[in-house]
mmCIF file with all atom_site columns, C-alpha atoms in Angstrom:
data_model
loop_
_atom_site.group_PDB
_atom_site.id
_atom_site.type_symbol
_atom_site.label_atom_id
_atom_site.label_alt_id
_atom_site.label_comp_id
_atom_site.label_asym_id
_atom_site.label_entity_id
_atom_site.label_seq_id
_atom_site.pdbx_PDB_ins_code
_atom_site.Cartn_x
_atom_site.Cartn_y
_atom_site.Cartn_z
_atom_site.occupancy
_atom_site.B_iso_or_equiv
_atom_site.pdbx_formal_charge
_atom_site.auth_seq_id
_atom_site.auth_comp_id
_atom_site.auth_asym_id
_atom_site.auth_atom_id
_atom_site.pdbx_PDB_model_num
ATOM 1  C CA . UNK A 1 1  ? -11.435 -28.394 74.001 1.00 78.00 ? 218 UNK A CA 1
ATOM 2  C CA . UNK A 1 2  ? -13.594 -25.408 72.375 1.00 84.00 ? 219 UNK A CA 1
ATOM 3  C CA . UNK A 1 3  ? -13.642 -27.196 69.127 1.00 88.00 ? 220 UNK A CA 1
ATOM 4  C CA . UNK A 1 4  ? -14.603 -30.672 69.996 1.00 87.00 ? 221 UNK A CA 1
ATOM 5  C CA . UNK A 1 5  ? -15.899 -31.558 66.166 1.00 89.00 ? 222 UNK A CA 1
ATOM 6  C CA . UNK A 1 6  ? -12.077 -31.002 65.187 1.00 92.00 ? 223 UNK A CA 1
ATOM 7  C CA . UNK A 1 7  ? -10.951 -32.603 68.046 1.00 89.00 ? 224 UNK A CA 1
ATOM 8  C CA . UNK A 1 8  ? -12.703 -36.416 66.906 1.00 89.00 ? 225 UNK A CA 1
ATOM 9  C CA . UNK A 1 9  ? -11.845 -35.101 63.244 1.00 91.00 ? 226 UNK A CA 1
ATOM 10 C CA . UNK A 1 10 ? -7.805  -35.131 64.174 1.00 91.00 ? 227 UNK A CA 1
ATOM 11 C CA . UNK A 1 11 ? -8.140  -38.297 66.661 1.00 89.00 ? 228 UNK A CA 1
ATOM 12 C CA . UNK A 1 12 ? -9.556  -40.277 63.663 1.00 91.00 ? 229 UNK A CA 1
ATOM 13 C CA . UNK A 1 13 ? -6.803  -39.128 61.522 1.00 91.00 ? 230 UNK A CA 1
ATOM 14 C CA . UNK A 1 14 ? -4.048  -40.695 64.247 1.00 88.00 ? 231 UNK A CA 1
ATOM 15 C CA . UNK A 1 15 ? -3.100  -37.138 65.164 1.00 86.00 ? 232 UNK A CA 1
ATOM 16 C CA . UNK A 1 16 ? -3.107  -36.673 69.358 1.00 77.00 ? 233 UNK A CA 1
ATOM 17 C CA . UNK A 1 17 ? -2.862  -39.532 71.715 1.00 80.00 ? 234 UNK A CA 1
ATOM 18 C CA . UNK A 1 18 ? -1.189  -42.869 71.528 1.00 83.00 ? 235 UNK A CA 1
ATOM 19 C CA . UNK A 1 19 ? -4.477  -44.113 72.886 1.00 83.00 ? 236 UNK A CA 1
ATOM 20 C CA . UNK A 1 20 ? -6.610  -42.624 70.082 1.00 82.00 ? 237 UNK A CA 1
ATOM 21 C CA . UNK A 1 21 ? -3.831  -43.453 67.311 1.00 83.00 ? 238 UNK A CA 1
ATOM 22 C CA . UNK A 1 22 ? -4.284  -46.902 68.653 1.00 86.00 ? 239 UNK A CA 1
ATOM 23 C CA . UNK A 1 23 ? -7.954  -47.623 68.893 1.00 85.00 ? 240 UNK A CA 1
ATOM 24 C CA . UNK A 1 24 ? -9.705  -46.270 66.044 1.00 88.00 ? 241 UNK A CA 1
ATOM 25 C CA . UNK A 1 25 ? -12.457 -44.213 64.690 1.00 88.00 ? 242 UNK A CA 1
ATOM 26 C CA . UNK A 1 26 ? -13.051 -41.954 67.806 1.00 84.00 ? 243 UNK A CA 1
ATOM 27 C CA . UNK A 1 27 ? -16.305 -41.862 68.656 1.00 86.00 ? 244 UNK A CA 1
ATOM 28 C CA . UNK A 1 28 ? -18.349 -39.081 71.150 1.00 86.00 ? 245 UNK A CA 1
ATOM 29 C CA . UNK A 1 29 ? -20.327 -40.861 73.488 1.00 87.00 ? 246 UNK A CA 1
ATOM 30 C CA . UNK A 1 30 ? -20.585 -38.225 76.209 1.00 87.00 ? 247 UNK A CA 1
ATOM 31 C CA . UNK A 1 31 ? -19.757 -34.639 76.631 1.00 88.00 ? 248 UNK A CA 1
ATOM 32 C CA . UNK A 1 32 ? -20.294 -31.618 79.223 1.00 87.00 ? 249 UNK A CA 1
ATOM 33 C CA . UNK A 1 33 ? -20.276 -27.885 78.981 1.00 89.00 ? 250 UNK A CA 1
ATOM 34 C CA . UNK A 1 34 ? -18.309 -25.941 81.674 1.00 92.00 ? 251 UNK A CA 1
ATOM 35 C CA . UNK A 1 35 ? -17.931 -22.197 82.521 1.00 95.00 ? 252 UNK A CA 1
ATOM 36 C CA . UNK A 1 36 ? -14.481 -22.749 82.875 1.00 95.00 ? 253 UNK A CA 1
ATOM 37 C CA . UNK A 1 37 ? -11.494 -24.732 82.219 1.00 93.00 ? 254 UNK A CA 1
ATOM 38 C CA . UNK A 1 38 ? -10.696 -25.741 85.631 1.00 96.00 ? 255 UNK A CA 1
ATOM 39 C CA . UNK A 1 39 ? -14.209 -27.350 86.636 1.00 95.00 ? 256 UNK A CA 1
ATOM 40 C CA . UNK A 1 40 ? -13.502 -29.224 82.891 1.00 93.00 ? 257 UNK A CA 1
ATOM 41 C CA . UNK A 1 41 ? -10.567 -30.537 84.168 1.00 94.00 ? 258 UNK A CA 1
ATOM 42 C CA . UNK A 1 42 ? -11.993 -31.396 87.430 1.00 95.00 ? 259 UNK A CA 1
ATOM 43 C CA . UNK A 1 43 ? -15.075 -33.108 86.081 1.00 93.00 ? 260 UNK A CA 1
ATOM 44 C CA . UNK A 1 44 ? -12.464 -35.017 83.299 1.00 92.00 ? 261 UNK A CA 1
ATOM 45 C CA . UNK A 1 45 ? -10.248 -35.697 86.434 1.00 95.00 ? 262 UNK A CA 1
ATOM 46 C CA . UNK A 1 46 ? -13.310 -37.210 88.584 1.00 94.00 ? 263 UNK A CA 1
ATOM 47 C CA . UNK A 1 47 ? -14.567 -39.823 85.484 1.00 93.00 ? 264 UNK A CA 1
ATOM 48 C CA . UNK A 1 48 ? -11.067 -41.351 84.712 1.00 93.00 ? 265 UNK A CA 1
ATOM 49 C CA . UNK A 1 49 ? -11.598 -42.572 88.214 1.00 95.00 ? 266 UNK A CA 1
ATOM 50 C CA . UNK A 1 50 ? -15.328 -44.137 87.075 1.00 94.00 ? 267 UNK A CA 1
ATOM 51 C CA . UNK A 1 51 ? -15.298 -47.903 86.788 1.00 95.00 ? 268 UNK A CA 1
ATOM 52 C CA . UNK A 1 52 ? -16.419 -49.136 83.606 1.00 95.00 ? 269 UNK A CA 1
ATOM 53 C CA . UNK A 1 53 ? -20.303 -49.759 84.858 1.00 94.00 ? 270 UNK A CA 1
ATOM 54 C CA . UNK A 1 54 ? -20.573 -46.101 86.808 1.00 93.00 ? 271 UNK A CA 1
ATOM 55 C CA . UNK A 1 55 ? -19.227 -44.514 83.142 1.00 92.00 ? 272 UNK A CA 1
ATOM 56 C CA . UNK A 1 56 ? -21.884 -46.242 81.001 1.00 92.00 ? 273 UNK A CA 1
ATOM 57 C CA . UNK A 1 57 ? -24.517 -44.942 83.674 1.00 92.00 ? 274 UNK A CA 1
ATOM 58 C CA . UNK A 1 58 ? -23.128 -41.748 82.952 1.00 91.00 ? 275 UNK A CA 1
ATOM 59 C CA . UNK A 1 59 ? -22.705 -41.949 79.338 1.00 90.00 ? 276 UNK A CA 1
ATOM 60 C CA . UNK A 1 60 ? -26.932 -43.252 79.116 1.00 88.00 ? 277 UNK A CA 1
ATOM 61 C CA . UNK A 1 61 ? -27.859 -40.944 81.050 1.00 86.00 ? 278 UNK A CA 1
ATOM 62 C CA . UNK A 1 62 ? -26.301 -38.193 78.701 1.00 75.00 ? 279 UNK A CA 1
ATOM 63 C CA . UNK A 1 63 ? -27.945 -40.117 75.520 1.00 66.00 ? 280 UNK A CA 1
ATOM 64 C CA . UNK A 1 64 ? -31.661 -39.711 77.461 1.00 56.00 ? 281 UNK A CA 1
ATOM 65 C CA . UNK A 1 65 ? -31.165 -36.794 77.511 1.00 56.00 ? 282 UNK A CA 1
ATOM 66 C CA . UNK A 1 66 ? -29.680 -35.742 74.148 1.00 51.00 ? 283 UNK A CA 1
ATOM 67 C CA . UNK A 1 67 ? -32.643 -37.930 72.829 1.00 53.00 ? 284 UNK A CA 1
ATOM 68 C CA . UNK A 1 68 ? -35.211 -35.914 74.410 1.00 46.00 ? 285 UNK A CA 1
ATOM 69 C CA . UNK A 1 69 ? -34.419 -33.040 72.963 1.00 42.00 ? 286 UNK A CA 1
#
């Protein structure tokens, strides 16, 4: 989405998914810029298929280096 801050704001009011609607408050653990939509979709595409342990590597590696910023 371009407007990811509105994005969590609607999936913690129950509007989108029955996923989010289902397991709430939404938080952002881990997110990714991308020139385009299509190498979004790929990248979104490619961690659905991340066991459990390979997406927490991803999503600490992310907070290391949001933290170091």
């Amino acid at each position: 989405t371009r407007f990811l801050e509105y994005r969590i704001e609607q999936h913690n009011k129950g509007v989108g998914s029955w996923y989010t609607r289902r397991n709430r408050p939404v938080v952002l653990v881990y997110y990714e810029r991308f020139p385009n939509i299509k190498l979004a979709f790929d990248m979104e595409h490619r961690i659905k298929g991340f066991n459990r342990r390979k997406k927490n590597i991803l999503i600490k590696s992310r907070r290391n280096c949001l933290n170091q910023k």
